[in-house]
Short mmCIF file of C-alpha atoms in Angstrom, two decimals:
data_model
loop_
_atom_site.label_atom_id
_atom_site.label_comp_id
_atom_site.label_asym_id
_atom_site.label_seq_id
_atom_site.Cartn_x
_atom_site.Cartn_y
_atom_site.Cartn_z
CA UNK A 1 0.00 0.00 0.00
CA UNK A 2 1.41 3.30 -0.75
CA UNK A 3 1.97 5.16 2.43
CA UNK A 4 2.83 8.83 0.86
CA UNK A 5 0.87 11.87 2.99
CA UNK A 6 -2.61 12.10 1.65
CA UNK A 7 -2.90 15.78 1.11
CA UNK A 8 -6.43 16.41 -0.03
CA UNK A 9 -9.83 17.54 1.01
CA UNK A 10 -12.29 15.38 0.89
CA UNK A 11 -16.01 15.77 0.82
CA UNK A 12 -18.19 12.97 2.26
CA UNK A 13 -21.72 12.57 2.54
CA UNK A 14 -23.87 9.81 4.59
CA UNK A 15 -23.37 11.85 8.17
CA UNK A 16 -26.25 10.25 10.28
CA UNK A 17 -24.86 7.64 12.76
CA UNK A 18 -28.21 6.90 14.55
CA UNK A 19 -29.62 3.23 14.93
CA UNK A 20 -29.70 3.27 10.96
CA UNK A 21 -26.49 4.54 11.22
CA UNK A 22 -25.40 5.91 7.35
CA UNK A 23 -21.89 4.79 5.89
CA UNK A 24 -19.90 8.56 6.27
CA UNK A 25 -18.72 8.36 10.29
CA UNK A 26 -17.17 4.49 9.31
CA UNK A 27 -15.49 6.05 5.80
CA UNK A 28 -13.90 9.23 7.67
CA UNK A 29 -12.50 7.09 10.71
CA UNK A 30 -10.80 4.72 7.84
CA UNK A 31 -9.36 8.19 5.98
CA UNK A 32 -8.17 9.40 9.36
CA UNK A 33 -6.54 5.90 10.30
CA UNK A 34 -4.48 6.33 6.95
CA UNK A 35 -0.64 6.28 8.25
CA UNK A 36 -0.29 9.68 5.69
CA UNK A 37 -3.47 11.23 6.42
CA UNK A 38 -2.90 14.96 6.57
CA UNK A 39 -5.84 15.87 5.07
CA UNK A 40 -9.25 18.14 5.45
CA UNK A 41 -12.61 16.38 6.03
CA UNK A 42 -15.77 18.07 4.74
CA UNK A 43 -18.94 16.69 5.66
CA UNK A 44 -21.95 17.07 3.90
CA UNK A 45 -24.98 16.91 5.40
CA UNK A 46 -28.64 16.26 4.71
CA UNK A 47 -29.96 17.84 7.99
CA UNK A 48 -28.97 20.02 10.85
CA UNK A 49 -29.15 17.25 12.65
CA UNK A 50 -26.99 14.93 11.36
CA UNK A 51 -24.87 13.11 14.03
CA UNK A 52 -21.39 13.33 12.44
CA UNK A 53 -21.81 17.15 11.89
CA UNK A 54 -21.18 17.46 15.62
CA UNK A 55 -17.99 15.64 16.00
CA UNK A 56 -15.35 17.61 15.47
CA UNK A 57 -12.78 14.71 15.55
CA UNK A 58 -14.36 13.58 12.37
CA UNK A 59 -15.45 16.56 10.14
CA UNK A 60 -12.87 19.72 10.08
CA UNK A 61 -16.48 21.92 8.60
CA UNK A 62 -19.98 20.65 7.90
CA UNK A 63 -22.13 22.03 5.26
CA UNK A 64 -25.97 21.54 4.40
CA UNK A 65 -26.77 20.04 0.99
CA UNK A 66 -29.92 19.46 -0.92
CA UNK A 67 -32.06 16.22 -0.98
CA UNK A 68 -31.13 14.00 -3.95
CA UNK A 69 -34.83 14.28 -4.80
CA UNK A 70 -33.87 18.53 -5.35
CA UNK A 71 -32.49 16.71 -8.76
CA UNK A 72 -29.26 17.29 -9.80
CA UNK A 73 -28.84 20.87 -11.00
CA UNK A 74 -29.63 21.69 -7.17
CA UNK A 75 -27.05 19.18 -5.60
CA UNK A 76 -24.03 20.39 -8.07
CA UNK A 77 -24.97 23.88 -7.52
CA UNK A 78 -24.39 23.76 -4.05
CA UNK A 79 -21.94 21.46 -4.33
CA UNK A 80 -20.18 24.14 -6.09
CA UNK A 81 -20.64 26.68 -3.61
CA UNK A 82 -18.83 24.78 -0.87
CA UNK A 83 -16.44 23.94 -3.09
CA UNK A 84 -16.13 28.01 -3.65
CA UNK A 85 -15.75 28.57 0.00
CA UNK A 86 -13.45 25.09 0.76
CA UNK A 87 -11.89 23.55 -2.43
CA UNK A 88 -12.46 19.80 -2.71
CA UNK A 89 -9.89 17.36 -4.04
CA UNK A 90 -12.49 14.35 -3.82
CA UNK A 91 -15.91 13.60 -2.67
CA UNK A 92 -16.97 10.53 -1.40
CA UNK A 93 -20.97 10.22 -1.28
CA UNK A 94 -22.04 7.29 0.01
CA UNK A 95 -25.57 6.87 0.28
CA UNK A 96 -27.79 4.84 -2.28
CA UNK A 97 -30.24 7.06 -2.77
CA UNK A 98 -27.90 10.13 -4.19
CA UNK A 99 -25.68 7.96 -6.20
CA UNK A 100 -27.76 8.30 -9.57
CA UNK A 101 -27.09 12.10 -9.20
CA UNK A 102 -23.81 12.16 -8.46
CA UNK A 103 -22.50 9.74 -11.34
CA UNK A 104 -24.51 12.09 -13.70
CA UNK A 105 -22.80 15.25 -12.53
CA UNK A 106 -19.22 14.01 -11.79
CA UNK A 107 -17.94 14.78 -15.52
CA UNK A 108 -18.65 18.10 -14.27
CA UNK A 109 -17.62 17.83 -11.05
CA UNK A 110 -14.15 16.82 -12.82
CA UNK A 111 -14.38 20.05 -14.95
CA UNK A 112 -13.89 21.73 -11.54
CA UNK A 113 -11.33 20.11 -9.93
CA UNK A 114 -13.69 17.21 -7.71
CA UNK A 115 -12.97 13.94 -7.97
CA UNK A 116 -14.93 10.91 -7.41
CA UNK A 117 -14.65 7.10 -8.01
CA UNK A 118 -18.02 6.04 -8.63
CA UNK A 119 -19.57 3.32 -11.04
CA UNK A 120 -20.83 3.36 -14.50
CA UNK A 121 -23.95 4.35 -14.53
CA UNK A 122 -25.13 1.17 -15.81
CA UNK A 123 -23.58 -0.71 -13.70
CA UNK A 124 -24.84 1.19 -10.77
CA UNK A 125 -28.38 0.08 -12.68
CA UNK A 126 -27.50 -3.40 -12.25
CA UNK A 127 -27.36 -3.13 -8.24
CA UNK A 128 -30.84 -2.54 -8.26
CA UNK A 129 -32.71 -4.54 -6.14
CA UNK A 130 -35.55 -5.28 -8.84
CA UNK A 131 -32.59 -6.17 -10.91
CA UNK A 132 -30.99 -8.62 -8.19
CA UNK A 133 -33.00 -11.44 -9.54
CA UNK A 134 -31.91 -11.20 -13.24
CA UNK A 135 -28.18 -10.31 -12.79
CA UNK A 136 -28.09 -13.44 -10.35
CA UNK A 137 -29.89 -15.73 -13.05
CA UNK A 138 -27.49 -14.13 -15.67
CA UNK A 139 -24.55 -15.00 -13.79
CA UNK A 140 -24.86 -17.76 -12.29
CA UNK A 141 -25.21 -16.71 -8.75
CA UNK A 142 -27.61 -17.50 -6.26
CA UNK A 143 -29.93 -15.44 -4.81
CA UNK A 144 -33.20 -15.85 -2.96
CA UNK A 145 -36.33 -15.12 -5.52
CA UNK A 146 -37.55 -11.86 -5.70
CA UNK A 147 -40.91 -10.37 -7.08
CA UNK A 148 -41.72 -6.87 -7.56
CA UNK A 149 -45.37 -6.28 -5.10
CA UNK A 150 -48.10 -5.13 -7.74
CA UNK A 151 -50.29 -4.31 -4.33
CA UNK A 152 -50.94 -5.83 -1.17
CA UNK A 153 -53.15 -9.34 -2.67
CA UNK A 154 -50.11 -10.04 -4.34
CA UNK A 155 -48.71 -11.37 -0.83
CA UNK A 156 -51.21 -13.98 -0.85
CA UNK A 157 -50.45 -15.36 -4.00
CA UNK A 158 -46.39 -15.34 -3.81
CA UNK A 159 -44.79 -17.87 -6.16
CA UNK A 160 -42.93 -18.88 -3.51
CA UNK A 161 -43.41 -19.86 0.96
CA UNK A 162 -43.40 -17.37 3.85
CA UNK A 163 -40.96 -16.34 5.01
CA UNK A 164 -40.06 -13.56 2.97
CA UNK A 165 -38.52 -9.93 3.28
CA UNK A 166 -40.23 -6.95 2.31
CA UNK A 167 -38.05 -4.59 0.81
CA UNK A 168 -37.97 -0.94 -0.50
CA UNK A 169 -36.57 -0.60 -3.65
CA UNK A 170 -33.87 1.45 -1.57
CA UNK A 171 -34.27 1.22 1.86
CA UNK A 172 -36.24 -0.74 4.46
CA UNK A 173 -36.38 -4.67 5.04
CA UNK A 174 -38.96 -6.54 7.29
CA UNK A 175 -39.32 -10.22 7.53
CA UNK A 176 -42.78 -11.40 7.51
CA UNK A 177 -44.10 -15.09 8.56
CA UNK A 178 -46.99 -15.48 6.73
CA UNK A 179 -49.45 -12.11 4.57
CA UNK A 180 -51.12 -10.73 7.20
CA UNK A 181 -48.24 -9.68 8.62
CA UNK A 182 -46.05 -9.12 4.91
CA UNK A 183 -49.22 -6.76 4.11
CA UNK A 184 -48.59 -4.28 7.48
CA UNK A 185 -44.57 -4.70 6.65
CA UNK A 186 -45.79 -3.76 3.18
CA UNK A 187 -48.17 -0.61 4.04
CA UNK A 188 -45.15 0.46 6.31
CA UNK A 189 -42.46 0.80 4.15
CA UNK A 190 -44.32 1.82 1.26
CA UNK A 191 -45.41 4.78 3.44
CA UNK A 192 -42.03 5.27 4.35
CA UNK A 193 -39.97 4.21 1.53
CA UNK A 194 -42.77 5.05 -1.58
CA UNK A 195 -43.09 2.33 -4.37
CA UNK A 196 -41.94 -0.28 -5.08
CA UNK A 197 -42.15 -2.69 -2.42
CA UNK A 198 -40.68 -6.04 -2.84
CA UNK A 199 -40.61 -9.48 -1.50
CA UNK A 200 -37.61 -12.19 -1.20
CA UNK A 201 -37.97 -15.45 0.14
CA UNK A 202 -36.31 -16.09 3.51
CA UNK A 203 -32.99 -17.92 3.80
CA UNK A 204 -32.64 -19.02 6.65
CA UNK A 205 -28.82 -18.74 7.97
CA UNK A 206 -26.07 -17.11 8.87
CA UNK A 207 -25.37 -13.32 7.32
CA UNK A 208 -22.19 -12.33 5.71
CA UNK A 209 -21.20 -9.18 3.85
CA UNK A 210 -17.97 -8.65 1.79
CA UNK A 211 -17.15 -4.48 1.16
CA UNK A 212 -14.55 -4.51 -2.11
CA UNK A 213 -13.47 -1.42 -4.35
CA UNK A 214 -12.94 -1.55 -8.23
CA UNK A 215 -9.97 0.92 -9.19
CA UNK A 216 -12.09 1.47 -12.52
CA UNK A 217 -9.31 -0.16 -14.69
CA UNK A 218 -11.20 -3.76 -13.98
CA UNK A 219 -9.16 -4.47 -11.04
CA UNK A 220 -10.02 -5.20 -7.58
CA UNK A 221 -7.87 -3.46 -4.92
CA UNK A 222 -9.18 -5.30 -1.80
CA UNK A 223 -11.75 -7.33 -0.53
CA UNK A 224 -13.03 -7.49 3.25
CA UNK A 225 -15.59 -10.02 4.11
CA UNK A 226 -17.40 -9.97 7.85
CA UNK A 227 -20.38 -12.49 9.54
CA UNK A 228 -22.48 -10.37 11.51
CA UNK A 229 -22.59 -11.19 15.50
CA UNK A 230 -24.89 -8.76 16.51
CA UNK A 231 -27.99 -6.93 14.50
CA UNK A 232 -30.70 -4.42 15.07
CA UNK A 233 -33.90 -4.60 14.57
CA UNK A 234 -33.79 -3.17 11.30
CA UNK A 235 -30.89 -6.33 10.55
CA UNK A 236 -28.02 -3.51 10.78
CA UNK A 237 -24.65 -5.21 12.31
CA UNK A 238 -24.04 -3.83 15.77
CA UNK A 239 -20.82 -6.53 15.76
CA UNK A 240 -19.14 -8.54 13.06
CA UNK A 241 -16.01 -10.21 12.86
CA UNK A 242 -14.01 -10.40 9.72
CA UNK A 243 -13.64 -14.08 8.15
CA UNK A 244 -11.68 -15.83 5.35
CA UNK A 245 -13.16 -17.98 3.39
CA UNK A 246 -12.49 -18.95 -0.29
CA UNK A 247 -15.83 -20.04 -1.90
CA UNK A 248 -17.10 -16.57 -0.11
CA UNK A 249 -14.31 -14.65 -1.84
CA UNK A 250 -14.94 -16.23 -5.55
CA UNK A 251 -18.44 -15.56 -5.53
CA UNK A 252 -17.66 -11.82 -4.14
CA UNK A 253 -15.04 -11.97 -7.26
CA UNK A 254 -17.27 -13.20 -9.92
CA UNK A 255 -20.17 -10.64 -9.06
CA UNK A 256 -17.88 -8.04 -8.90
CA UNK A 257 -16.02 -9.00 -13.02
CA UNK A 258 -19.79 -9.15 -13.75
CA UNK A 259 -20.60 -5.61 -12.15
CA UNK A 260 -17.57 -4.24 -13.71
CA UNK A 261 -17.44 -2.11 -11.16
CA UNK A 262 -15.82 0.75 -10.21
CA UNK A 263 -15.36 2.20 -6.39
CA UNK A 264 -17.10 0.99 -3.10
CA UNK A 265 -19.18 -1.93 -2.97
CA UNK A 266 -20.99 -4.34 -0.52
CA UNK A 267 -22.34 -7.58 -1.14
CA UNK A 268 -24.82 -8.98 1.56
CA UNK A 269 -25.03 -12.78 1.53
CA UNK A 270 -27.08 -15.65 3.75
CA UNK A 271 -25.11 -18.63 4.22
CA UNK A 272 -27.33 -21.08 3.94
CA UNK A 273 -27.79 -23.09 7.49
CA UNK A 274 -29.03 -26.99 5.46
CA UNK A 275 -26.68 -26.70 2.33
CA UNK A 276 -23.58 -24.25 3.13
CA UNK A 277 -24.41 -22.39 0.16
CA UNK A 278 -24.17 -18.67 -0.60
CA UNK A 279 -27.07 -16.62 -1.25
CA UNK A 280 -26.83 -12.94 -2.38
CA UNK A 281 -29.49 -10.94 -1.14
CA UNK A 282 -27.93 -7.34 -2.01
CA UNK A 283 -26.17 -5.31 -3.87
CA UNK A 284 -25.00 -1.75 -2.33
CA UNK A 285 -23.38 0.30 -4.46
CA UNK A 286 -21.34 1.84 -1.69
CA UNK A 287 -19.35 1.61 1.60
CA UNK A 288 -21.27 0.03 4.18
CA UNK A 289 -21.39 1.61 7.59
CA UNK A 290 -19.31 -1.03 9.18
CA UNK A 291 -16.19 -0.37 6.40
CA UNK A 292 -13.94 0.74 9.16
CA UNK A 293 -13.89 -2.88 10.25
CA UNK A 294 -11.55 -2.91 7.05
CA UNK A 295 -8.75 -1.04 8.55
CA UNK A 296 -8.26 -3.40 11.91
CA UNK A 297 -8.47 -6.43 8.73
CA UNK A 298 -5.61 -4.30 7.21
CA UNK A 299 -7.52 -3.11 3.88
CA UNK A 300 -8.46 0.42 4.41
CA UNK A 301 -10.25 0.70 1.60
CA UNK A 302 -12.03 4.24 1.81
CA UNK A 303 -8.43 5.58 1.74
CA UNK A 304 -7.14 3.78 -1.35
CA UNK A 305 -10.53 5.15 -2.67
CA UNK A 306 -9.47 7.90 -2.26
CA UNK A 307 -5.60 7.70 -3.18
CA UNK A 308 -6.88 6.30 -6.32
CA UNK A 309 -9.48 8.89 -7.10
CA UNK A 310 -6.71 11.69 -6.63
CA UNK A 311 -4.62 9.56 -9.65
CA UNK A 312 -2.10 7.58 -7.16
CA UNK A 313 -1.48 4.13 -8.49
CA UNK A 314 -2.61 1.66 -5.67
CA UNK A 315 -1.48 -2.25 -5.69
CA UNK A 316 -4.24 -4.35 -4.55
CA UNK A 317 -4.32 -5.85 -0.85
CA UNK A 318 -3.17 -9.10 0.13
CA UNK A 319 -5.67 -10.95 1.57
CA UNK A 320 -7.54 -9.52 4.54
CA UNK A 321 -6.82 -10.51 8.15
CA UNK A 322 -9.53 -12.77 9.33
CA UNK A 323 -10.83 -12.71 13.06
CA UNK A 324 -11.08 -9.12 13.83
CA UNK A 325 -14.16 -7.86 15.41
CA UNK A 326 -16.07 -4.68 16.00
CA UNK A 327 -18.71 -3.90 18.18
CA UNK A 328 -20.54 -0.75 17.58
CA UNK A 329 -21.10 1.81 20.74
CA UNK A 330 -23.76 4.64 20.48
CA UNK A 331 -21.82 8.01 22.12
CA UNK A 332 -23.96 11.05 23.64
CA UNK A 333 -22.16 14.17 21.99
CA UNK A 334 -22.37 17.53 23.86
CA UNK A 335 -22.25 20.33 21.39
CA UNK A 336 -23.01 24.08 21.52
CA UNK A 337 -26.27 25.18 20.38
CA UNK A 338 -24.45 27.67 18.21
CA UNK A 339 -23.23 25.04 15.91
CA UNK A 340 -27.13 23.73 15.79
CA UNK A 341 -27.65 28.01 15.06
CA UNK A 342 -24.83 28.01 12.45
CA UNK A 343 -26.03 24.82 10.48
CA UNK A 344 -29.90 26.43 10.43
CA UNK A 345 -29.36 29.89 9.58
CA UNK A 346 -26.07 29.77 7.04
CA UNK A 347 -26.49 26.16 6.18
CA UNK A 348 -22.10 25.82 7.66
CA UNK A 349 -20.26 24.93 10.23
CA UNK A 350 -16.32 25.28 11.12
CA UNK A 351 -14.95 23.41 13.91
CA UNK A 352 -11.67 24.55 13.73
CA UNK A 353 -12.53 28.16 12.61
CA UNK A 354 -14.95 29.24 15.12
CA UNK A 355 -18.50 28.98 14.94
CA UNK A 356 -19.19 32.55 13.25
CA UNK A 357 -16.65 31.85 10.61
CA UNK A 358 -18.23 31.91 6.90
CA UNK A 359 -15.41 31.36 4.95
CA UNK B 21 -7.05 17.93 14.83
CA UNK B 22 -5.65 14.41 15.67
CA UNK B 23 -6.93 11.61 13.65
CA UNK B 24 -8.64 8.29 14.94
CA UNK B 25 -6.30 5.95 14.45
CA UNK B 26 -6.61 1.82 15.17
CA UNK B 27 -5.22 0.20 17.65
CA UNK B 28 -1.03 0.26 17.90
CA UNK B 29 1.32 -2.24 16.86
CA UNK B 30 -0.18 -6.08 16.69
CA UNK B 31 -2.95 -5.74 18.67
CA UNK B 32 -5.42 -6.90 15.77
CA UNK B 33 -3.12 -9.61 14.58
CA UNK B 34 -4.68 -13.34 15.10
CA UNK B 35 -3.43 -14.72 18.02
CA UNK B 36 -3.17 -17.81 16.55
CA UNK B 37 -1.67 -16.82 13.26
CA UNK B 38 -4.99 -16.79 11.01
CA UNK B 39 -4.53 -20.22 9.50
CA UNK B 40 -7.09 -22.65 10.30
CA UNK B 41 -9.59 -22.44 13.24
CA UNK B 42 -8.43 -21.29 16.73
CA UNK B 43 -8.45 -22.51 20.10
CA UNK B 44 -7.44 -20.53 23.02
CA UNK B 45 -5.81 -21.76 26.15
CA UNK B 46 -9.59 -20.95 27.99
CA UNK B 47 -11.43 -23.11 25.80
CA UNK B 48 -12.77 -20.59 22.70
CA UNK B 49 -12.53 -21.52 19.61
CA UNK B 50 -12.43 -19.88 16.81
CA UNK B 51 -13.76 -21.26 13.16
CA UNK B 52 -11.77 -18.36 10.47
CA UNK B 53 -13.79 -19.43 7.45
CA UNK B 54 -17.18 -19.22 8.82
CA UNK B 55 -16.65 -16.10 11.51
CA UNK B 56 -17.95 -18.45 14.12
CA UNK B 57 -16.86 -18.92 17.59
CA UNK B 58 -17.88 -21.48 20.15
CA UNK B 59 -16.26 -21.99 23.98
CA UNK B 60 -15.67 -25.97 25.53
CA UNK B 61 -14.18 -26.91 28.56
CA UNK B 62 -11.21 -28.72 29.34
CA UNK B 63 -12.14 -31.75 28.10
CA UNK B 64 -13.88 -30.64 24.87
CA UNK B 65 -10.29 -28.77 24.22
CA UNK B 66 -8.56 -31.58 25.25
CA UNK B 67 -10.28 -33.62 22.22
CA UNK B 68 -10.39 -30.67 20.14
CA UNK B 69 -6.67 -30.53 20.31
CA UNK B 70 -6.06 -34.33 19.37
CA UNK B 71 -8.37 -34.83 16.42
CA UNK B 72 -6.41 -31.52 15.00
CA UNK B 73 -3.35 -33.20 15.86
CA UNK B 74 -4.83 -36.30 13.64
CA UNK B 75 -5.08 -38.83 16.21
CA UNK B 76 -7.67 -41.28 16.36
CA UNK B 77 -10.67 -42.08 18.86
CA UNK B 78 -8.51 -44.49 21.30
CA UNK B 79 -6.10 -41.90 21.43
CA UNK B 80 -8.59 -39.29 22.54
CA UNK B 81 -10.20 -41.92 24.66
CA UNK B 82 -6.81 -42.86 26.37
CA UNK B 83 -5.96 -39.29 26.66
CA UNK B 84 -9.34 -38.52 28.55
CA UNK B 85 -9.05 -41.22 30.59
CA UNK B 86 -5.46 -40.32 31.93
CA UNK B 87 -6.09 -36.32 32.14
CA UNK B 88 -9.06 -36.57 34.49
CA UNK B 89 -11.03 -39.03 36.47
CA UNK B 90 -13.50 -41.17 34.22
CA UNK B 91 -13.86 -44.74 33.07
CA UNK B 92 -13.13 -45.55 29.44
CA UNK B 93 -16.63 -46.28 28.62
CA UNK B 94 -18.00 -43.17 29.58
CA UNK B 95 -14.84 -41.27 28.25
CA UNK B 96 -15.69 -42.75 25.02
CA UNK B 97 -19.41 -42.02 24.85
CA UNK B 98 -18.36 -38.43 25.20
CA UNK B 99 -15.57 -38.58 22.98
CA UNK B 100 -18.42 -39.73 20.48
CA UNK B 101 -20.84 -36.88 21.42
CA UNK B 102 -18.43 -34.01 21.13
CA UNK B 103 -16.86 -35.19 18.19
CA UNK B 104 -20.42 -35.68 16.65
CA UNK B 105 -21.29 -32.00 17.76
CA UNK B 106 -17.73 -30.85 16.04
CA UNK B 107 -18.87 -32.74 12.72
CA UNK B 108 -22.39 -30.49 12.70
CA UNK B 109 -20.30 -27.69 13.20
CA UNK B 110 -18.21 -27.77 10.33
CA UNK B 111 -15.23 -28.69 12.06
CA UNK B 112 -14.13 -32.18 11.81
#
């Protein structure tokens, strides 16, 4: 790994830690574990309140961005106002749901001065969870079936047994034992999540997830795979430790050749518990929230993104050092109601410029 | 502002070297490939420890009955049980 200073301001998005927690406060920790980290963290935030913005040993300024649903003209606009006040060298989003914009605007981005590492557009298409069924079936890699929910009656006509998962297309997962209880699952996050709503047939075992980044020249740069100890309700790992194991690393490999992917990724997987067999159950076309697991497993992976994005050449990671765990630990933060003040009424905030500083 | 950095030196190496499963001097054990870990007692490691070593049920049974006090007949019908848990775990 090259270990030269990493010089460069870097804009990440994905700020709110809560029990949900979003995949920014894991990919700054790996960027300031980097040996040659000497670098500037922006954080770019979706609300006043989210978590990250108050912890001033992970963002050096916070700023307030638009919803991806403002479309893109809004995001790069504002985008390019921060980048006005603090130049960026690279920005890392990593949430699902802004992806689509930011792939279409990082040619201009680039025009700018902003880097990125983010996928094809079409191959960000394929990570889709209505797509997860056909790319599977395509490639030759199991994966629970999937049907798209035309309405609630569908859920009593499934073509296949209860168990299943209801998912959002983006966010939100329940698992439902039989329709009564699929249908609430399915009013719920279609309330919350919008259309549309899908269900997966339950596998039942153990759950693994492997994060891996694409350098964009076809190669893979590092691999990190993790069984989760510990979940929330919502199925998020509270504690994982990382594993080693071959047949989980070749099917991690072949779905990411067929991806052709480019950046952060995360495969989730059910082993399953009768046959030993992998099942791929997502696709997320980012880092996870866990990703600073990868650092203690010797891959820190958000900080070759990043070396790579900025035109270093990286060598890929030997393999990753199984039996490393994490346990996740909520933390009160005590802030200043200023910095609450200076994220409402200018939309900033400068930890290490004083809270009144607008520039 | 100081960065959050890992823990120092080795801490985060395997203790037992990362190949192959582990098995601590207390009695965890620790299956690499599959992230799973399970705890035994004396005995169970004991066994554990021969079979990896490749020796064969006598050998365990012999062993058991020397280390601690229990016939051979009951040595081996727990010899039989643990190694018949081990094989539904994955690891014999």
């Amino acid at each position: 790994m090259n270990r030269q200073a990493l010089h460069a301001t870097v804009a990440v998005t994905g700020l709110n830690a809560t029990d949900s927690p979003a995949p920014g406060t894991g990919v700054i920790r790996c960027l300031r574990a980097d040996p040659g980290w000497r670098g500037r963290i922006v954080g770019l935030a979706y609300d006043a309140l989210d978590t990250a913005v108050y912890d001033a040993s992970l963002v050096d300024e916070a700023h307030l961005i638009p919803y991806p649903a403002a479309g893109c003209t809004a995001v790069l606009t504002r985008l390019l106002e921060v980048h006005g006040r603090t130049p960026i060298d690279v920005l890392l989003p990593t949430l699902d749901t802004e992806l689509s914009n930011m792939v279409a605007i990082a040619p201009e981005l680039e025009r700018y001065g902003i880097a990125t590492l983010l996928p094809r557009a079409e191959s960000l298409r394929l990570t889709s969870k209505l797509e997860l069924d056909a790319f599977c079936r395509t490639h030759g890699l199991r994966s629970p079936p999937t049907v798209v929910l035309e309405g609630p009656r569908h859920l009593e006509a499934l073509p296949f047994a209860y168990p299943i998962a209801v998912k959002g297309a983006w966010h939100g997962a329940e698992i439902a034992r039989g329709p009564e209880e699929a249908a609430h699952a399915y009013a719920r996050i279609r309330k919350r999540w919008g259309s549309p709503v899908l269900a997966q047939q339950v596998v039942e075992g153990e759950e693994y997830d492997v994060l891996m980044l694409g350098d964009g020249a076809g190669r893979l740069i590092g691999s990190v795979a993790m069984r989760k100890m510990g979940v929330t309700d919502s199925g998020k790992a509270w504690s994982a430790v990382t594993v080693s194991d071959t047949a989980l690393h070749q099917l991690a490999e072949r779905a990411f050749a067929a991806l052709g992917w480019r950046g952060a990724l995360e495969l989730e997987l059910i082993r399953d518990e009768v046959t030993g067999a992998y099942h791929l159950i997502e696709i997320n076309p980012r880092f996870p929230a866990w990703c600073y697991l990868s650092v203690g497993a010797g891959a820190n992976l958000a900080a070759a993104l990043v070396r790579i994005a900025l035109g270093e050449t990286v060598e890929p990671f030997g393999q990753a050092r199984a039996g490393v765990a994490f346990v996740r630990h909520a933390v009160d933060l005590l802030c200043s109601l200023t910095t609450l003040e200076q994220l409402v009424t200018r939309g900033s905030i400068y930890h290490d410029r004083g809270a009144s500083s607008d520039a | 502002m100081k960065g959050i950095g890992p823990p120092r030196g080795d801490a985060l190496n395997a203790p037992w070297g990362g190949e192959g499963p582990w098995l601590s001097e207390n009695g965890f054990l620790f299956d690499p490939v599959r992230g799973v870990s399970y705890s035994t007692n004396a005995v169970g490691a004991l066994i554990y420890r021969l079979l990896a070593a490749g020796k064969g049920l006598q050998a365990v049974v012999d062993a058991v009955v020397e280390r601690f006090e229990v016939d051979p007949s009951t040595a081996r019908r727990d010899a039989e049980a643990f190694i018949s848990q081990m094989r539904a775990a994955g690891l014999q």
